[in-house]
Tab-separated table of C-alpha atoms in Angstrom:
chain	number	residue	atom	x	y	z
A	183	MET	CA	2.922	4.042	-14.488
A	184	ALA	CA	2.718	6.591	-11.698
A	185	VAL	CA	4.215	6.664	-8.205
A	186	ARG	CA	3.393	9.388	-5.697
A	187	VAL	CA	4.789	9.672	-2.171
A	188	GLN	CA	3.128	12.553	-0.360
A	189	SER	CA	2.049	13.873	3.020
A	190	ALA	CA	-1.179	15.391	1.638
A	191	PRO	CA	-4.421	13.398	1.810
A	192	PHE	CA	-5.798	11.984	-1.439
A	193	ASP	CA	-9.260	11.027	-2.664
A	194	ALA	CA	-9.206	7.327	-3.575
A	195	GLY	CA	-12.447	7.566	-5.554
A	196	ALA	CA	-11.214	10.488	-7.642
A	197	GLU	CA	-7.886	8.728	-8.203
A	198	GLN	CA	-9.667	5.583	-9.365
A	199	ALA	CA	-11.869	7.564	-11.746
A	200	GLN	CA	-8.875	9.343	-13.234
A	201	PHE	CA	-6.921	6.093	-13.499
A	202	ALA	CA	-9.750	4.315	-15.334
A	203	ALA	CA	-10.360	7.297	-17.645
A	204	GLY	CA	-6.856	6.935	-19.064
A	205	LEU	CA	-7.288	3.285	-20.081
A	206	ARG	CA	-7.737	2.154	-23.678
A	207	GLN	CA	-7.645	-1.655	-23.718
A	208	ALA	CA	-7.917	-2.957	-20.180
A	209	GLY	CA	-10.870	-5.111	-19.201
A	210	ALA	CA	-10.003	-5.317	-15.510
A	211	VAL	CA	-9.144	-2.661	-12.932
A	212	VAL	CA	-8.278	-3.566	-9.332
A	213	THR	CA	-7.706	-1.051	-6.563
A	214	PHE	CA	-6.525	-1.521	-3.002
A	215	THR	CA	-6.869	1.233	-0.429
A	216	GLY	CA	-5.323	0.961	3.028
A	217	LEU	CA	-7.089	2.876	5.807
A	218	VAL	CA	-5.903	3.831	9.291
A	219	ARG	CA	-7.734	1.538	11.733
A	220	ASP	CA	-8.543	3.014	15.114
A	221	ASN	CA	-7.910	-0.256	16.998
A	222	GLY	CA	-11.203	-0.102	18.808
A	223	GLY	CA	-10.952	3.609	19.575
A	224	THR	CA	-7.479	3.494	21.161
A	225	LEU	CA	-5.603	5.071	18.267
A	226	ALA	CA	-5.306	8.867	18.186
A	227	ALA	CA	-3.077	9.110	15.133
A	228	MET	CA	-0.573	7.263	13.006
A	229	GLU	CA	2.791	8.691	12.023
A	230	ILE	CA	4.558	7.337	8.980
A	231	GLU	CA	8.268	7.919	8.516
A	232	HIS	CA	9.959	7.176	5.205
A	233	TYR	CA	13.321	7.380	3.460
A	234	PRO	CA	13.014	10.149	0.871
A	235	GLY	CA	14.709	9.167	-2.359
A	236	MET	CA	14.869	5.451	-1.653
A	237	THR	CA	11.090	5.257	-1.222
A	238	GLU	CA	10.350	6.469	-4.741
A	239	ARG	CA	13.121	4.295	-6.248
A	240	ALA	CA	11.985	1.167	-4.423
A	241	ILE	CA	8.339	1.617	-5.389
A	242	ALA	CA	9.182	2.426	-9.018
A	243	ALA	CA	11.208	-0.801	-9.212
A	244	MET	CA	8.266	-2.813	-7.808
A	245	VAL	CA	5.862	-1.235	-10.267
A	246	GLU	CA	8.162	-1.993	-13.212
A	247	GLN	CA	8.463	-5.585	-12.069
A	248	ALA	CA	4.680	-5.916	-11.710
A	249	GLN	CA	4.113	-4.368	-15.114
A	250	ALA	CA	6.467	-6.798	-16.854
A	251	ARG	CA	5.291	-9.857	-14.962
A	252	PHE	CA	1.535	-9.307	-15.251
A	253	GLY	CA	1.302	-7.443	-18.572
A	254	LEU	CA	-0.275	-4.350	-17.034
A	255	GLU	CA	-1.637	-1.569	-19.189
A	256	ALA	CA	-1.296	0.833	-16.260
A	257	ALA	CA	-0.407	0.921	-12.575
A	258	LEU	CA	-0.596	3.556	-9.867
A	259	VAL	CA	0.845	3.678	-6.335
A	260	ILE	CA	0.124	6.499	-3.890
A	261	HIS	CA	1.589	6.322	-0.367
A	262	ARG	CA	1.342	8.951	2.322
A	263	HIS	CA	3.810	9.836	5.072
A	264	GLY	CA	3.547	12.114	8.089
A	265	ARG	CA	0.622	12.259	10.515
A	266	LEU	CA	-2.664	10.506	9.677
A	267	LEU	CA	-5.950	10.223	11.563
A	268	PRO	CA	-8.177	7.138	11.933
A	269	GLN	CA	-10.164	6.313	8.738
A	270	GLU	CA	-7.823	8.317	6.529
A	271	ALA	CA	-6.403	6.556	3.484
A	272	ILE	CA	-2.749	5.585	4.010
A	273	MET	CA	-2.054	4.362	0.523
A	274	MET	CA	-3.581	3.082	-2.672
A	275	VAL	CA	-2.621	0.750	-5.476
A	276	ALA	CA	-4.431	0.512	-8.823
A	277	THR	CA	-3.701	-1.975	-11.601
A	278	ALA	CA	-5.208	-2.429	-15.071
A	279	ALA	CA	-4.829	-5.530	-17.240
A	280	PRO	CA	-6.748	-7.264	-20.032
A	281	HIS	CA	-8.116	-9.926	-17.646
A	282	ARG	CA	-8.996	-10.099	-13.966
A	283	ALA	CA	-6.467	-12.704	-12.816
A	284	ASP	CA	-3.510	-10.496	-13.793
A	285	ALA	CA	-5.024	-7.318	-12.375
A	286	PHE	CA	-5.677	-9.029	-9.018
A	287	ALA	CA	-2.273	-10.750	-8.906
A	288	ALA	CA	-0.434	-7.515	-9.727
A	289	ALA	CA	-2.265	-5.583	-6.996
A	290	GLU	CA	-1.481	-8.282	-4.414
A	291	PHE	CA	2.130	-8.482	-5.588
A	292	LEU	CA	2.517	-4.712	-5.184
A	293	MET	CA	0.878	-4.762	-1.742
A	294	ASP	CA	3.109	-7.582	-0.510
A	295	TYR	CA	6.222	-5.740	-1.672
A	296	LEU	CA	5.077	-2.365	-0.339
A	297	LYS	CA	4.457	-3.906	3.091
A	298	SER	CA	7.966	-5.314	3.511
A	299	ARG	CA	10.269	-3.725	0.948
A	300	ALA	CA	9.343	-0.056	0.696
A	301	PRO	CA	11.082	2.057	3.362
A	302	PHE	CA	8.118	3.173	5.470
A	303	TRP	CA	7.784	2.811	9.223
A	304	LYS	CA	4.512	3.242	11.082
A	305	LYS	CA	4.139	4.558	14.595
A	306	GLU	CA	0.842	4.356	16.452
A	307	ILE	CA	0.021	7.234	18.767
A	308	GLY	CA	-2.474	6.319	21.489
A	309	ALA	CA	-3.457	7.233	25.016
A	310	GLY	CA	-0.610	5.086	26.330
A	311	GLY	CA	2.045	6.785	24.226
A	312	ALA	CA	3.679	6.030	20.879
A	313	VAL	CA	4.645	2.581	19.640
A	314	TRP	CA	6.461	1.600	16.458
A	315	VAL	CA	4.468	-1.021	14.578
A	316	ALA	CA	6.386	-4.301	14.437
A	317	ALA	CA	6.832	-6.054	11.105
A	318	LYS	CA	4.775	-9.247	10.855
A	319	ASP	CA	6.246	-12.603	9.925
A	320	ALA	CA	3.122	-13.163	7.840
A	321	ASP	CA	4.023	-10.147	5.685
A	322	GLU	CA	7.528	-11.470	5.088
A	323	ASP	CA	6.092	-14.921	4.322
A	324	ALA	CA	3.665	-13.394	1.811
A	325	LEU	CA	6.617	-12.421	-0.392
A	326	ARG	CA	7.574	-16.051	-0.916
A	327	ARG	CA	4.608	-16.772	-3.136
A	328	TRP	CA	5.925	-14.541	-5.906
B	66	MET	CA	36.498	7.056	3.018
B	67	GLN	CA	33.705	9.392	4.023
B	68	VAL	CA	30.229	7.899	4.345
B	69	THR	CA	26.885	9.443	5.260
B	70	VAL	CA	25.046	7.173	7.694
B	71	LEU	CA	21.258	7.472	8.027
B	72	TYR	CA	19.014	6.095	10.779
B	73	PHE	CA	15.246	5.616	10.684
B	74	ALA	CA	12.366	4.833	13.057
B	75	TRP	CA	13.312	3.497	16.514
B	76	LEU	CA	16.942	3.235	15.444
B	77	ARG	CA	16.987	6.997	14.849
B	78	GLU	CA	15.364	7.569	18.239
B	79	ARG	CA	17.855	5.368	20.115
B	80	ILE	CA	20.857	6.922	18.444
B	81	GLY	CA	19.399	10.387	18.884
B	82	GLN	CA	20.109	11.706	15.416
B	83	PRO	CA	18.856	11.027	11.890
B	84	ARG	CA	22.258	11.145	10.202
B	85	GLU	CA	25.979	11.477	10.740
B	86	VAL	CA	28.959	11.685	8.444
B	87	VAL	CA	31.728	9.259	9.401
B	88	GLU	CA	35.272	8.593	8.252
B	89	THR	CA	35.770	4.847	7.897
B	90	GLY	CA	38.144	2.216	6.554
B	91	ALA	CA	35.518	-0.549	6.909
B	92	ILE	CA	35.495	-3.218	4.201
B	93	THR	CA	32.051	-4.660	4.893
B	94	VAL	CA	28.807	-3.304	6.319
B	95	ALA	CA	29.451	-5.430	9.436
B	96	ASP	CA	32.824	-3.705	9.891
B	97	LEU	CA	31.110	-0.316	9.715
B	98	VAL	CA	28.508	-1.449	12.250
B	99	ALA	CA	31.306	-2.450	14.666
B	100	GLU	CA	32.823	1.045	14.357
B	101	LEU	CA	29.448	2.765	14.792
B	102	ALA	CA	28.507	0.622	17.817
B	103	ALA	CA	31.658	1.866	19.595
B	104	ARG	CA	30.608	5.520	19.249
B	105	SER	CA	28.224	5.741	22.210
B	106	GLU	CA	25.999	3.717	24.505
B	107	GLY	CA	23.016	4.679	22.329
B	108	HIS	CA	24.807	3.349	19.258
B	109	ALA	CA	25.776	0.123	21.070
B	110	LEU	CA	22.173	-0.430	22.167
B	111	ALA	CA	20.806	0.343	18.717
B	112	PHE	CA	23.098	-2.151	17.015
B	113	ALA	CA	22.821	-4.850	19.706
B	114	ASP	CA	20.652	-7.170	17.604
B	115	LEU	CA	21.382	-7.071	13.888
B	116	THR	CA	18.664	-9.625	13.099
B	117	SER	CA	16.120	-6.885	13.790
B	118	LEU	CA	17.842	-4.419	11.437
B	119	ARG	CA	18.022	-3.849	7.710
B	120	VAL	CA	20.595	-1.926	5.691
B	121	ALA	CA	20.561	-0.063	2.385
B	122	LEU	CA	23.652	0.990	0.399
B	123	ASP	CA	23.058	4.038	-1.762
B	124	GLN	CA	19.289	3.455	-1.388
B	125	GLU	CA	19.344	-0.223	-2.433
B	126	LEU	CA	18.593	-2.952	0.114
B	127	SER	CA	21.731	-4.906	0.988
B	128	ASP	CA	22.985	-7.080	3.878
B	129	PHE	CA	25.544	-6.933	6.659
B	130	ALA	CA	28.051	-9.208	4.911
B	131	ALA	CA	28.128	-7.020	1.806
B	132	PRO	CA	31.229	-4.967	0.945
B	133	LEU	CA	30.764	-1.232	1.461
B	134	ALA	CA	32.601	-0.733	-1.838
B	135	ALA	CA	32.103	2.840	-3.018
B	136	ALA	CA	28.804	3.424	-1.217
B	137	ARG	CA	28.349	7.077	-0.226
B	138	GLU	CA	25.115	6.668	1.755
B	139	VAL	CA	24.501	3.821	4.205
B	140	ALA	CA	21.103	3.594	5.891
B	141	PHE	CA	20.132	1.426	8.859
B	142	PHE	CA	16.525	0.791	9.878
B	143	PRO	CA	14.088	-1.741	11.363
B	144	PRO	CA	12.063	-4.071	9.111
B	145	MET	CA	9.736	-1.957	7.012
B	146	THR	CA	6.032	-1.587	7.765
B	147	GLY	CA	4.539	0.149	4.744
B	148	GLY	CA	1.297	-0.482	2.911
C	76	MET	CA	-24.110	-5.203	1.953
C	77	ALA	CA	-25.545	-3.784	-1.265
C	78	VAL	CA	-26.423	-5.383	-4.598
C	79	ARG	CA	-27.534	-3.350	-7.612
C	80	VAL	CA	-28.480	-4.743	-11.025
C	81	GLN	CA	-29.153	-1.907	-13.431
C	82	SER	CA	-29.023	-0.823	-17.056
C	83	ALA	CA	-27.858	2.708	-16.208
C	84	PRO	CA	-24.130	3.522	-16.252
C	85	PHE	CA	-22.400	4.044	-12.912
C	86	ASP	CA	-19.326	5.982	-11.791
C	87	ALA	CA	-16.888	3.512	-10.233
C	88	GLY	CA	-14.854	6.265	-8.570
C	89	ALA	CA	-17.908	7.835	-6.961
C	90	GLU	CA	-19.143	4.403	-5.847
C	91	GLN	CA	-15.769	3.636	-4.280
C	92	ALA	CA	-15.715	6.980	-2.454
C	93	GLN	CA	-19.219	6.428	-1.091
C	94	PHE	CA	-18.402	2.838	-0.108
C	95	ALA	CA	-15.276	3.877	1.807
C	96	ALA	CA	-17.048	6.798	3.486
C	97	GLY	CA	-19.430	4.381	5.188
C	98	LEU	CA	-16.685	2.302	6.827
C	99	ARG	CA	-15.843	2.466	10.510
C	100	GLN	CA	-13.293	-0.255	11.227
C	101	ALA	CA	-11.932	-1.627	7.982
C	102	GLY	CA	-8.240	-1.288	7.216
C	103	ALA	CA	-8.452	-2.681	3.683
C	104	VAL	CA	-10.724	-1.875	0.735
C	105	VAL	CA	-10.458	-3.749	-2.564
C	106	THR	CA	-12.412	-2.877	-5.697
C	107	PHE	CA	-12.682	-4.645	-9.006
C	108	THR	CA	-14.145	-2.935	-12.059
C	109	GLY	CA	-14.815	-4.802	-15.293
C	110	LEU	CA	-14.673	-2.727	-18.493
C	111	VAL	CA	-15.924	-3.499	-22.009
C	112	ARG	CA	-12.845	-4.271	-24.123
C	113	ASP	CA	-13.026	-3.261	-27.750
C	114	ASN	CA	-11.088	-6.325	-28.979
C	115	GLY	CA	-8.702	-4.251	-31.028
C	116	GLY	CA	-11.374	-1.963	-32.422
C	117	THR	CA	-13.691	-4.727	-33.731
C	118	LEU	CA	-16.334	-4.413	-31.021
C	119	ALA	CA	-19.168	-1.930	-31.605
C	120	ALA	CA	-21.161	-2.775	-28.472
C	121	MET	CA	-21.853	-5.423	-25.883
C	122	GLU	CA	-25.338	-6.571	-24.930
C	123	ILE	CA	-25.895	-8.200	-21.582
C	124	GLU	CA	-29.004	-10.260	-20.961
C	125	HIS	CA	-29.955	-11.352	-17.457
C	126	TYR	CA	-32.650	-13.218	-15.540
C	127	PRO	CA	-34.513	-10.594	-13.503
C	128	GLY	CA	-35.281	-11.861	-10.047
C	129	MET	CA	-32.801	-14.719	-10.053
C	130	THR	CA	-29.903	-12.334	-10.715
C	131	GLU	CA	-30.470	-10.352	-7.534
C	132	ARG	CA	-31.076	-13.511	-5.471
C	133	ALA	CA	-27.968	-15.268	-6.785
C	134	ILE	CA	-25.723	-12.254	-6.170
C	135	ALA	CA	-27.155	-11.620	-2.701
C	136	ALA	CA	-26.410	-15.255	-1.792
C	137	MET	CA	-22.803	-14.894	-3.018
C	138	VAL	CA	-22.332	-11.695	-1.046
C	139	GLU	CA	-23.687	-13.295	2.133
C	140	GLN	CA	-21.333	-16.219	1.659
C	141	ALA	CA	-18.356	-13.906	1.112
C	142	GLN	CA	-19.262	-11.826	4.137
C	143	ALA	CA	-19.403	-14.850	6.449
C	144	ARG	CA	-16.330	-16.515	5.045
C	145	PHE	CA	-14.013	-13.492	4.977
C	146	GLY	CA	-15.354	-11.436	7.867
C	147	LEU	CA	-16.244	-8.452	5.701
C	148	GLU	CA	-17.340	-5.167	7.225
C	149	ALA	CA	-19.016	-4.240	3.943
C	150	ALA	CA	-19.454	-5.447	0.376
C	151	LEU	CA	-20.941	-3.948	-2.767
C	152	VAL	CA	-21.800	-5.479	-6.136
C	153	ILE	CA	-23.058	-3.452	-9.098
C	154	HIS	CA	-23.735	-5.208	-12.412
C	155	ARG	CA	-25.189	-3.677	-15.556
C	156	HIS	CA	-27.358	-5.244	-18.226
C	157	GLY	CA	-28.510	-3.988	-21.624
C	158	ARG	CA	-26.338	-2.300	-24.244
C	159	LEU	CA	-22.824	-1.104	-23.334
C	160	LEU	CA	-20.126	0.622	-25.372
C	161	PRO	CA	-16.375	-0.063	-25.350
C	162	GLN	CA	-14.606	1.263	-22.206
C	163	GLU	CA	-17.832	1.459	-20.222
C	164	ALA	CA	-17.868	-0.216	-16.810
C	165	ILE	CA	-19.796	-3.509	-16.892
C	166	MET	CA	-19.707	-4.230	-13.209
C	167	MET	CA	-17.955	-3.511	-9.950
C	168	VAL	CA	-17.231	-5.300	-6.710
C	169	ALA	CA	-16.005	-3.628	-3.515
C	170	THR	CA	-15.015	-5.385	-0.291
C	171	ALA	CA	-13.862	-4.035	3.085
C	172	ALA	CA	-12.158	-6.101	5.788
C	173	PRO	CA	-9.786	-5.497	8.692
C	174	HIS	CA	-6.801	-6.842	6.719
C	175	ARG	CA	-5.792	-7.026	3.072
C	176	ALA	CA	-5.722	-10.799	2.602
C	177	ASP	CA	-9.439	-11.110	3.384
C	178	ALA	CA	-10.438	-8.085	1.316
C	179	PHE	CA	-8.546	-9.438	-1.720
C	180	ALA	CA	-9.810	-13.002	-1.277
C	181	ALA	CA	-13.417	-11.854	-0.919
C	182	ALA	CA	-13.228	-9.724	-4.081
C	183	GLU	CA	-11.762	-12.615	-6.067
C	184	PHE	CA	-14.311	-15.035	-4.623
C	185	LEU	CA	-17.155	-12.724	-5.666
C	186	MET	CA	-15.688	-12.248	-9.136
C	187	ASP	CA	-15.271	-15.983	-9.692
C	188	TYR	CA	-18.864	-16.627	-8.666
C	189	LEU	CA	-20.272	-13.708	-10.647
C	190	LYS	CA	-18.509	-14.973	-13.788
C	191	SER	CA	-20.026	-18.450	-13.692
C	192	ARG	CA	-22.969	-18.481	-11.299
C	193	ALA	CA	-24.842	-15.212	-11.778
C	194	PRO	CA	-27.359	-15.394	-14.644
C	195	PHE	CA	-25.846	-12.944	-17.123
C	196	TRP	CA	-25.081	-13.632	-20.781
C	197	LYS	CA	-22.887	-11.387	-22.914
C	198	LYS	CA	-23.268	-10.844	-26.623
C	199	GLU	CA	-20.615	-9.040	-28.639
C	200	ILE	CA	-21.835	-6.861	-31.483
C	201	GLY	CA	-19.210	-6.246	-34.180
C	202	ALA	CA	-18.884	-5.546	-37.870
C	203	GLY	CA	-19.371	-9.252	-38.587
C	204	GLY	CA	-22.592	-9.534	-36.601
C	205	ALA	CA	-23.493	-10.602	-33.096
C	206	VAL	CA	-21.897	-13.473	-31.186
C	207	TRP	CA	-22.765	-14.847	-27.762
C	208	VAL	CA	-19.656	-14.980	-25.579
C	209	ALA	CA	-18.781	-18.593	-24.710
C	210	ALA	CA	-18.123	-19.534	-21.096
C	211	LYS	CA	-14.464	-20.316	-20.451
C	212	ASP	CA	-13.279	-23.523	-18.827
C	213	ALA	CA	-10.806	-21.388	-16.902
C	214	ASP	CA	-13.688	-19.510	-15.260
C	215	GLU	CA	-15.346	-22.750	-14.195
C	216	ASP	CA	-11.995	-24.043	-12.935
C	217	ALA	CA	-11.476	-20.856	-10.916
C	218	LEU	CA	-14.425	-21.825	-8.703
C	219	ARG	CA	-12.664	-24.951	-7.492
C	220	ARG	CA	-10.194	-22.998	-5.391
C	221	TRP	CA	-12.910	-21.846	-2.984
D	285	MET	CA	-49.151	-29.300	-13.403
D	286	GLN	CA	-48.677	-25.911	-15.023
D	287	VAL	CA	-45.105	-24.619	-15.309
D	288	THR	CA	-43.691	-21.386	-16.708
D	289	VAL	CA	-40.619	-22.157	-18.821
D	290	LEU	CA	-38.067	-19.404	-19.472
D	291	TYR	CA	-35.302	-19.315	-22.089
D	292	PHE	CA	-32.265	-17.039	-22.170
D	293	ALA	CA	-29.474	-16.026	-24.557
D	294	TRP	CA	-29.011	-18.238	-27.661
D	295	LEU	CA	-31.528	-20.735	-26.288
D	296	ARG	CA	-34.185	-18.016	-26.374
D	297	GLU	CA	-33.152	-17.090	-29.919
D	298	ARG	CA	-33.309	-20.696	-31.181
D	299	ILE	CA	-36.668	-21.365	-29.611
D	300	GLY	CA	-37.957	-18.016	-30.777
D	301	GLN	CA	-39.642	-16.952	-27.549
D	302	PRO	CA	-38.514	-15.940	-24.070
D	303	ARG	CA	-41.163	-17.907	-22.178
D	304	GLU	CA	-44.035	-20.324	-22.520
D	305	VAL	CA	-46.515	-21.822	-20.109
D	306	VAL	CA	-46.764	-25.608	-20.414
D	307	GLU	CA	-48.957	-28.311	-18.937
D	308	THR	CA	-46.760	-31.224	-17.868
D	309	GLY	CA	-46.760	-34.478	-15.925
D	310	ALA	CA	-42.936	-34.651	-15.950
D	311	ILE	CA	-41.300	-36.054	-12.838
D	312	THR	CA	-37.753	-34.800	-13.474
D	313	VAL	CA	-36.233	-31.869	-15.340
D	314	ALA	CA	-35.008	-34.338	-17.974
D	315	ASP	CA	-38.610	-35.538	-18.488
D	316	LEU	CA	-39.720	-31.952	-19.042
D	317	VAL	CA	-36.866	-31.400	-21.514
D	318	ALA	CA	-38.020	-34.457	-23.511
D	319	GLU	CA	-41.531	-32.990	-23.715
D	320	LEU	CA	-40.256	-29.542	-24.696
D	321	ALA	CA	-37.884	-30.922	-27.350
D	322	ALA	CA	-40.872	-32.542	-29.086
D	323	ARG	CA	-42.663	-29.188	-29.468
D	324	SER	CA	-40.867	-27.902	-32.589
D	325	GLU	CA	-37.682	-28.194	-34.630
D	326	GLY	CA	-36.373	-25.104	-32.871
D	327	HIS	CA	-36.972	-26.724	-29.488
D	328	ALA	CA	-35.317	-29.969	-30.620
D	329	LEU	CA	-32.265	-28.071	-31.860
D	330	ALA	CA	-32.054	-25.976	-28.711
D	331	PHE	CA	-32.116	-29.014	-26.423
D	332	ALA	CA	-29.872	-31.200	-28.633
D	333	ASP	CA	-26.881	-30.967	-26.296
D	334	LEU	CA	-27.738	-30.750	-22.626
D	335	THR	CA	-24.065	-30.532	-21.569
D	336	SER	CA	-24.073	-26.970	-22.919
D	337	LEU	CA	-27.184	-26.017	-20.943
D	338	ARG	CA	-27.976	-25.090	-17.369
D	339	VAL	CA	-31.309	-25.155	-15.549
D	340	ALA	CA	-32.799	-23.220	-12.625
D	341	LEU	CA	-35.898	-24.266	-10.653
D	342	ASP	CA	-37.722	-21.326	-9.102
D	343	GLN	CA	-34.566	-19.205	-9.614
D	344	GLU	CA	-32.165	-21.655	-7.941
D	345	LEU	CA	-29.543	-23.504	-10.013
D	346	SER	CA	-30.401	-27.185	-10.310
D	347	ASP	CA	-29.614	-30.081	-12.673
D	348	PHE	CA	-31.370	-32.243	-15.250
D	349	ALA	CA	-31.731	-35.260	-12.967
D	350	ALA	CA	-33.517	-33.223	-10.295
D	351	PRO	CA	-37.231	-33.767	-9.604
D	352	LEU	CA	-39.437	-30.923	-10.796
D	353	ALA	CA	-41.363	-31.233	-7.523
D	354	ALA	CA	-43.512	-28.167	-7.018
D	355	ALA	CA	-41.403	-25.802	-9.130
D	356	ARG	CA	-43.527	-23.076	-10.800
D	357	GLU	CA	-40.758	-21.510	-12.893
D	358	VAL	CA	-38.180	-23.523	-14.839
D	359	ALA	CA	-35.455	-21.637	-16.696
D	360	PHE	CA	-33.046	-23.028	-19.295
D	361	PHE	CA	-29.942	-21.173	-20.445
D	362	PRO	CA	-26.325	-21.545	-21.613
D	363	PRO	CA	-23.427	-21.379	-19.124
D	364	MET	CA	-23.370	-17.921	-17.596
D	365	THR	CA	-20.890	-15.252	-18.683
D	366	GLY	CA	-21.229	-12.458	-16.141
D	367	GLY	CA	-18.580	-10.349	-14.465
C-alpha cells in the first residue's frame, strides 16, 4: 500500500507499469487518473491547497479501509498539490484484487472518499480571476453507497 | 489551554493568515469558534455560516459540537474538493 | 475509439500513457487490466481461442454502445489470444470521460460485455491437463444491470 | 443452400474439426443442429445439450429458434469466457 502526496508531476503510465510489476496473485488491476480540465479553454491553471500531515493520514486510513473491505493485494494513491496546468494529471488511484468487481469497487470507494474526505481544496485560475471550486452535493451523496 | 488554529482555502484568505496560536478556555469546538469570531471582522465573516465549514481536531475530522478535550491543533476549512 | 485483438503481449502502462496523451477535454481516465492468475502455482499457461472477424465486430459494437451511453471522449480495448503465461496481461480497457462516474461505468460496462459477449474461450493448462474455463452465472447476471 | 459451419472451444474438440461446409435445407438453426447431430457420434455428443451452447449467424449472436435465412456462416460455441 503506497500513498504519495507531492507537488511534482507524475507519469500515470509508468506508475501503472510499476504497480502491476509488483503483483503476484491479482487478476484485476483498475486505475483512475484525474486530469485538469480546461473548461473550454477558460482555465489557465489550477491550484491545489492541502493540509500537510492530515492529508497523508486521511488517505492512509482510506486505503487501509479499502484494503480490508475489498481484499486488495495492493493499492496506490498519488495526489498532487500546488500549481497544475490543463491536461496535467491531478491524482491517480490503482487497485489490485483477485477479481474485477472488487478492484473496481475499491477504486470507486477510494475516489469517493478522496473527493470529500481528504483535505484538498482546488482553486481555478482563469481570465476572470481565481475561484475556489465548490464541493458538489453529488460527491457527498456518493459516499452514502458505501 | 494553548491551541494552534489552522485555516485553509477561502477561510484562510478571509482571515488573512494560515495559523494563529490562541489561549482558550473553550469546552467545545463551537465555544472556540465564538471566541475566534470575536477577534476581527475578517474572523466574524469567515465564521458567519458554520454549515459551510468543516473542522479537524489533531488532524481527524470532527464536528462543532465536539469537546475540544486535549486537542493541540484545530483546523477549520471549507468542504474538501480533492480527487 | 480503438480495438485491438492480438496474440502479441502489450505494455499496459505504455498503452495508458499513449491513451491519455491523446485526450483534450477528459477529466477522468479509467483503465482495467486483466492478468493471468496462477491459481496458487497450479497454472502453467492459459490458452485463449477466439473467433476471428466476429471478435473485432462484437467488441467494436460494445465500444460504440459505451461511447454513446456514457459520453466518452475516447475508449480503447486490447484483448490477446493464444498462449499466455501467469502474470501476463490478458486484456485492457481504457475509458475517458469528463467526469469519473461515466468513466468508471463505461469501463465496467465494457468489462461485463467482454466477459460474456465477446467470442473468446479460455483454457487453463496445468499439471493435471487442460480444462476449458466455465462461464460463471455471476458474469451473465452482471449484464442485467445495464 | 450451402453453409459454412464453425466450431469453437470444447465443441471444436468434440467434433474433431474447426469447420465444415454443409448442404442444408434447414429453415431454423434448430433444424440445422438436428442435421449436424446426425453426422457422427462426436456431433451427437457435442449437440446433446443446447442450453450449454451459443450460436452466431454471420458473426452476430442469435438463438436456436431463429431462421437461418440467408446466413452463409453459422458458428456454434460454448458460453464465452473473455475479459
